[in-house]
Short mmCIF file of C-alpha atoms in Angstrom, two decimals:
data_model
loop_
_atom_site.label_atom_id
_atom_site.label_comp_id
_atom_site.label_asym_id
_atom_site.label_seq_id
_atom_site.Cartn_x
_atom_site.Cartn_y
_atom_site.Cartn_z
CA UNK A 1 -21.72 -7.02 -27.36
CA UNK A 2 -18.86 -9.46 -25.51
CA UNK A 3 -19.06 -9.11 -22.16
CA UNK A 4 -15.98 -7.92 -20.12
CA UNK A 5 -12.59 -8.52 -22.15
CA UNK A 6 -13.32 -5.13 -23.50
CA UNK A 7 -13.12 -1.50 -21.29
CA UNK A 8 -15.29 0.63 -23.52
CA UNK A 9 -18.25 -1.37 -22.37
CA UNK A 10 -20.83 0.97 -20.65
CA UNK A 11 -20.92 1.65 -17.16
CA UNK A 12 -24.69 1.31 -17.13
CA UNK A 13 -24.78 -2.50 -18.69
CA UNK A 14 -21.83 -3.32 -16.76
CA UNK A 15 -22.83 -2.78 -13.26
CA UNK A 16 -26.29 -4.75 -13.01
CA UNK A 17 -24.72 -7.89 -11.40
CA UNK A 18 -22.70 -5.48 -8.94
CA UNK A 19 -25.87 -3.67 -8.14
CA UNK A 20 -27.11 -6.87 -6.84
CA UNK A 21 -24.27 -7.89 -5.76
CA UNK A 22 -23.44 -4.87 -3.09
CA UNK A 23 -26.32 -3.45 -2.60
CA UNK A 24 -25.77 -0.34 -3.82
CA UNK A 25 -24.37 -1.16 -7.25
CA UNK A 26 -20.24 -0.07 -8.46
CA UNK A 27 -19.21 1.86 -11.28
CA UNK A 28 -15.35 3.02 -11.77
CA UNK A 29 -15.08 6.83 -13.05
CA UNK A 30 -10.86 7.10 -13.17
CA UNK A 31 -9.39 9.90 -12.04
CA UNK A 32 -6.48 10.83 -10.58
CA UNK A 33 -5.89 14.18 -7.72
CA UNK A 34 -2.03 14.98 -6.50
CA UNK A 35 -2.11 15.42 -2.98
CA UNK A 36 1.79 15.14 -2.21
CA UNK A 37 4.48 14.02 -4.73
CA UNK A 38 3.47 11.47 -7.14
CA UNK A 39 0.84 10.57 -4.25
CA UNK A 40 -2.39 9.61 -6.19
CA UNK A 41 -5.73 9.37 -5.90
CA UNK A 42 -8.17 6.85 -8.35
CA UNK A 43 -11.54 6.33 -7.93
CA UNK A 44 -14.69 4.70 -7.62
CA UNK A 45 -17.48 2.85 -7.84
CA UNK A 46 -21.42 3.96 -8.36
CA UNK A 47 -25.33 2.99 -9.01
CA UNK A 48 -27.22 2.01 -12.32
CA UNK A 49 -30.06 0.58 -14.14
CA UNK A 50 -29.32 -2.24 -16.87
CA UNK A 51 -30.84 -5.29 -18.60
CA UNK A 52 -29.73 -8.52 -17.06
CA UNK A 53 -26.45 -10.12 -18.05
CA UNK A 54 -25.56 -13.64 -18.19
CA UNK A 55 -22.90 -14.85 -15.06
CA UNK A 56 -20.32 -12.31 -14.92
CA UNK A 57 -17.28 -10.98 -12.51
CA UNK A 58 -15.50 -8.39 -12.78
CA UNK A 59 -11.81 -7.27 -13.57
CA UNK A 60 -9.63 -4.31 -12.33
CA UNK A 61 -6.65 -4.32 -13.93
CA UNK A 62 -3.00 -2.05 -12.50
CA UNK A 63 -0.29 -2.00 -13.78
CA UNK A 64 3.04 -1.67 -11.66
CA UNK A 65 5.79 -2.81 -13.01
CA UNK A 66 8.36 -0.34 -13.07
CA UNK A 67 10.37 -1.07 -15.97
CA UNK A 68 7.80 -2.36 -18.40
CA UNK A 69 6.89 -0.89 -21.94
CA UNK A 70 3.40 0.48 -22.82
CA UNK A 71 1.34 -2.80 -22.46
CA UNK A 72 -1.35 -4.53 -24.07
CA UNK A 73 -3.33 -7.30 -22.00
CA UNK A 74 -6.09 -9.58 -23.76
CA UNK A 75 -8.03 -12.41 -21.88
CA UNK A 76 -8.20 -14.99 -24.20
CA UNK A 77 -8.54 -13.68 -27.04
CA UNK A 78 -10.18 -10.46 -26.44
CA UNK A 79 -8.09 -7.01 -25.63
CA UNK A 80 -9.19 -5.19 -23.10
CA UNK A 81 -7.10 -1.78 -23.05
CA UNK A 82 -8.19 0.56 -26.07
CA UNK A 83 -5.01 2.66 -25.31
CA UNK A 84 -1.29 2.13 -24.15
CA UNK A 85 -1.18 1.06 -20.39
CA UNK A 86 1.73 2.20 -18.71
CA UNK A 87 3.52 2.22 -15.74
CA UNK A 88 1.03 3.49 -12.24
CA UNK A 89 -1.88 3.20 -14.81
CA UNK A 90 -5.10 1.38 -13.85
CA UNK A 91 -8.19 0.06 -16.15
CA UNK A 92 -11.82 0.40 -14.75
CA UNK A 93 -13.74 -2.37 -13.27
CA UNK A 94 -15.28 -4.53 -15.70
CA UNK A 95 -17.50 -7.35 -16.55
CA UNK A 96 -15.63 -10.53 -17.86
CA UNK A 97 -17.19 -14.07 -18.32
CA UNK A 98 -16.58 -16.80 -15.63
CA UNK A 99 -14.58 -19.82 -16.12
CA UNK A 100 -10.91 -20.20 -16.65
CA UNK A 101 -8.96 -17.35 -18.75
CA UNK A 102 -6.13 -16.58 -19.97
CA UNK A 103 -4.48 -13.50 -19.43
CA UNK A 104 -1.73 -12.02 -21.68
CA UNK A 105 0.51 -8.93 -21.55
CA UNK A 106 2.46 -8.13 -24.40
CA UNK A 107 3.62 -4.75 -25.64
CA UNK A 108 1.71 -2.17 -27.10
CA UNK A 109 0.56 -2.98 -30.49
CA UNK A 110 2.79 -5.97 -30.64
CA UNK A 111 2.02 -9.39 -31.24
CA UNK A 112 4.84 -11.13 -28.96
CA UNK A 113 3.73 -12.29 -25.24
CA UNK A 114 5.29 -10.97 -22.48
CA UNK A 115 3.30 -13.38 -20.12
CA UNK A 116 0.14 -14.99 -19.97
CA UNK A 117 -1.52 -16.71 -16.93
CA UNK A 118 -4.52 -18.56 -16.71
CA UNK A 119 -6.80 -17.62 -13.82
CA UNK A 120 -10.54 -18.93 -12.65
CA UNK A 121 -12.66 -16.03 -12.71
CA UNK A 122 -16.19 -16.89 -10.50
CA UNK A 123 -19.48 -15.48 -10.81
CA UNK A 124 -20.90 -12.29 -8.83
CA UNK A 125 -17.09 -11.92 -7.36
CA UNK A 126 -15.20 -8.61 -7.45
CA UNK A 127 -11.72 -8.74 -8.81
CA UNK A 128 -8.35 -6.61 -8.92
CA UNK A 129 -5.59 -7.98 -10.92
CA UNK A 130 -2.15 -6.26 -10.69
CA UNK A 131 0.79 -6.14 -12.58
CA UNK A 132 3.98 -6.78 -10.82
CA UNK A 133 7.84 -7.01 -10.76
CA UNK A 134 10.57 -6.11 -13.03
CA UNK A 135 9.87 -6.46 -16.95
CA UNK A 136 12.90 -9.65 -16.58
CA UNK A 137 10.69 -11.63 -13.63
CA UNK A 138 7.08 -10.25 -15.08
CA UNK A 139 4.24 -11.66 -12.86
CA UNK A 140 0.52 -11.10 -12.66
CA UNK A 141 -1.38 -11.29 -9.51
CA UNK A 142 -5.35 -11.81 -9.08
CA UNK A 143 -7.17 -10.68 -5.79
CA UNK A 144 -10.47 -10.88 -4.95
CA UNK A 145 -12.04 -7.97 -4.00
CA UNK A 146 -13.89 -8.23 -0.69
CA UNK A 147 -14.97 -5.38 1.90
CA UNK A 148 -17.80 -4.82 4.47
CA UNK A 149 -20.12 -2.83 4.05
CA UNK A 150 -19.07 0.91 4.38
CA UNK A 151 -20.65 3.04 6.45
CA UNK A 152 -20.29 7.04 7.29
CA UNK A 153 -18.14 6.89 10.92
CA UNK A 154 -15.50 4.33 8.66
CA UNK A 155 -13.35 3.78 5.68
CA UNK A 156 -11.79 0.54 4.44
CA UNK A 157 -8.02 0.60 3.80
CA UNK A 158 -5.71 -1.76 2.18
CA UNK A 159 -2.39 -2.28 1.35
CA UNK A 160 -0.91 -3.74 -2.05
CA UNK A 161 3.04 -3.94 -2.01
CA UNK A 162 3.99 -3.77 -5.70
CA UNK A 163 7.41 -2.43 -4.99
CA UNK A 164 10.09 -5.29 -5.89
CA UNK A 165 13.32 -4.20 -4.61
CA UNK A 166 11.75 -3.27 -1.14
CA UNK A 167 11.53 -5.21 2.02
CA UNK A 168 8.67 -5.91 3.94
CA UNK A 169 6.66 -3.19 5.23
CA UNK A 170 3.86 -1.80 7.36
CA UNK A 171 1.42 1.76 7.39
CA UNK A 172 1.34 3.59 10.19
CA UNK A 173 -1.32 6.32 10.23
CA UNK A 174 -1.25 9.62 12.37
CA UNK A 175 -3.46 9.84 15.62
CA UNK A 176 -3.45 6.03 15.98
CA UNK A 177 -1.29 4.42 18.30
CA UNK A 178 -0.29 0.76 16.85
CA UNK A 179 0.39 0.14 12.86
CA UNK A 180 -2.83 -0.16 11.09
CA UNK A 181 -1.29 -3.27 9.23
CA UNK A 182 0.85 -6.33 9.66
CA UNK A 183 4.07 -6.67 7.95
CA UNK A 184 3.40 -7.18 4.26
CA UNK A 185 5.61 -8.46 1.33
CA UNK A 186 6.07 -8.07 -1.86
CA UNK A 187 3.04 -9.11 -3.83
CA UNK A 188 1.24 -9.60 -1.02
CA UNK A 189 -2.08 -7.38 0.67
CA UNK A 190 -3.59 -6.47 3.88
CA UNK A 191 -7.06 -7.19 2.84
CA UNK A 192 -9.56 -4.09 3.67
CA UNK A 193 -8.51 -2.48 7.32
CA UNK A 194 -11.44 -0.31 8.83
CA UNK A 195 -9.88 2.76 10.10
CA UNK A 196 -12.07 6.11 11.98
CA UNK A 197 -12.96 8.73 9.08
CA UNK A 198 -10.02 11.32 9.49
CA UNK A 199 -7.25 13.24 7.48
CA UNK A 200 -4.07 11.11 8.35
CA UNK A 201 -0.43 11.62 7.36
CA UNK A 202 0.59 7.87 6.47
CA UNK A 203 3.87 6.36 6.46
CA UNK A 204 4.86 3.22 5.07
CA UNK A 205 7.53 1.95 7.32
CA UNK A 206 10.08 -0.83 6.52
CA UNK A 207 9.14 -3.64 8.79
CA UNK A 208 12.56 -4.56 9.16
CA UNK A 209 14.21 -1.40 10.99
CA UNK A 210 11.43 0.73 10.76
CA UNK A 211 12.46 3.28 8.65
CA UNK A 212 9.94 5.74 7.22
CA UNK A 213 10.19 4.21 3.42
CA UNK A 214 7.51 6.68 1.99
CA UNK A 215 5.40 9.46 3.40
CA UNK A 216 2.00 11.01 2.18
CA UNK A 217 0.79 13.76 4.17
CA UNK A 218 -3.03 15.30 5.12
CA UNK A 219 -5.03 12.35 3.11
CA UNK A 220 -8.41 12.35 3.97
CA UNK A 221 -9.99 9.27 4.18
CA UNK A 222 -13.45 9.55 4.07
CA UNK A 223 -16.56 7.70 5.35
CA UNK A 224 -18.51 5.08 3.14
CA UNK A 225 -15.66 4.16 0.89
CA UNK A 226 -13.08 1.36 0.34
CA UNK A 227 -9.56 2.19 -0.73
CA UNK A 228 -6.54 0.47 -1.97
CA UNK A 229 -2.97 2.19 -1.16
CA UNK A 230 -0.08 0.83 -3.56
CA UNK A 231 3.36 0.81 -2.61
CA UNK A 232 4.97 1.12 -5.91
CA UNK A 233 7.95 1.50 -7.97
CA UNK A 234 11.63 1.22 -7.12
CA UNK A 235 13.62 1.58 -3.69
CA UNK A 236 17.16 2.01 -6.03
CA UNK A 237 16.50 3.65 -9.21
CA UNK A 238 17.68 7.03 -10.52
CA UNK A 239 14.68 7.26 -12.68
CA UNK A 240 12.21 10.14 -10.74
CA UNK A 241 9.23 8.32 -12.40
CA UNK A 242 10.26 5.01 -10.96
CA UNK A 243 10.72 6.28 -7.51
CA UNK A 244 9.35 4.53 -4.73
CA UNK A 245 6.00 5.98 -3.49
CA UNK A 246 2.03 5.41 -2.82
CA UNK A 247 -0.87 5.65 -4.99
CA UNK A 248 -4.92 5.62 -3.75
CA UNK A 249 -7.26 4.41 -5.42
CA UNK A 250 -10.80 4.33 -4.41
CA UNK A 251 -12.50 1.00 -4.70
CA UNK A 252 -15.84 1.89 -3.88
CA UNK A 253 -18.39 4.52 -2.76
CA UNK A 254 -21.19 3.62 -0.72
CA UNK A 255 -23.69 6.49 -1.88
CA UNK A 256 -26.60 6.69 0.85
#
């Protein structure tokens, strides 16, 4: 079976390297939880037995652009989605081969190109890749994927601004006295924040006047996991799907 370039391939094959790689191995089990508006929650990451694989990383892939058809994306020549990816949707972490690729988005079950991108994909290294801007200035973004390891008194918080009519902005959490991140721009990250196992209400604030942009209330962030909070959508837009807002998703689960 190819390795990676294709999201049906099984969780128990595809998380050797990461096993090895963290410790405690990852597996991605998407799922999504409402807590407050379109406020998400994705998850995670687990521990299993496989044969060995040759040199591998592996691929996250989100999608936020806002006003984007249902996508396709391929890596060379291999698709990766089995079904439409739209807008807020995310595809599970999995193993691709190293070496330069090509990544191209084009729309569902069409054979144009919306973009392609090469990008240099390493061995034993975590990856997210994201999706970003408005369908006319289309962009794709790779980050690697690097936390410390979790523990139960902690969890690891970033921030992803995908949003790209918004300024620059910061999260503030409840019970904590200075902004858990620095001011962030669009298609930029905070890398993974440690922050005291709690149920926070977190507000994104514009980092330019310091107006609350978007709110989440009671979101429990819980010990031994890594999380990634996107800022997402559209500051003007009458479209309620579009909206600006924040998504979760769970990037790993430290299982003791």
């Amino acid at each position: 079976m190819r390795i990676g370039d294709r999201k049906q391939y099984k969780s128990n094959t595809t998380m050797k390297r990461l096993t090895s790689l963290k410790k405690n191995g990852l597996s991605w089990a998407l799922s999504m939880l409402t807590i407050a508006s379109t406020f998400t929650l994705s998850s995670c990451l687990n521990d299993f037995d496989a044969p060995n694989l040759p040199p591998t990383s592996y691929v996250s892939i989100y999608q936020g652009s806002p006003d984007s058809p249902s996508l396709d994306i391929y890596a060379d020549a291999n698709k990766i989605n089995t079904a439409e990816l739209n807008f807020s949707g995310a595809l599970a972490y999995s193993p691709f081969y190293v070496g330069e690729r090509r990544f191209k988005i084009s729309p569902f079950n069409a054979a144009s190109a919306l973009l392609e991108k090469d990008f240099l994909l390493k061995p034993d290294t975590i990856y997210s890749l994201f999706i970003l801007n408005k369908l006319s200035n289309l962009d794709i973004i790779l980050v690697k994927d690097e936390w410390e390891e979790p523990v139960a008194e902690e969890a690891q918080l970033r921030l992803v601004h995908l949003s790209p009519d918004t300024e620059d902005v910061l999260i503030e959490l409840s019970e904590t006295e200075e902004p858990l991140t620095e001011n962030i721009g669009f298609g930029e990250n905070s890398g993974f924040i440690s922050t005291p196992t709690n149920t926070y209400d977190i507000q994104v604030k514009s980092a330019v006047n310091g107006e609350v942009l978007v709110e989440a209330p009671n979101v429990e962030l819980k010990g031994n996991r890594v999380y990634t909070l996107v800022l997402r959508g559209m500051k003007e837009t009458e479209n309620e799907n579009r909206k600006l807002d924040v998504q979760l998703l769970t990037n790993y689960v430290h299982y003791q």
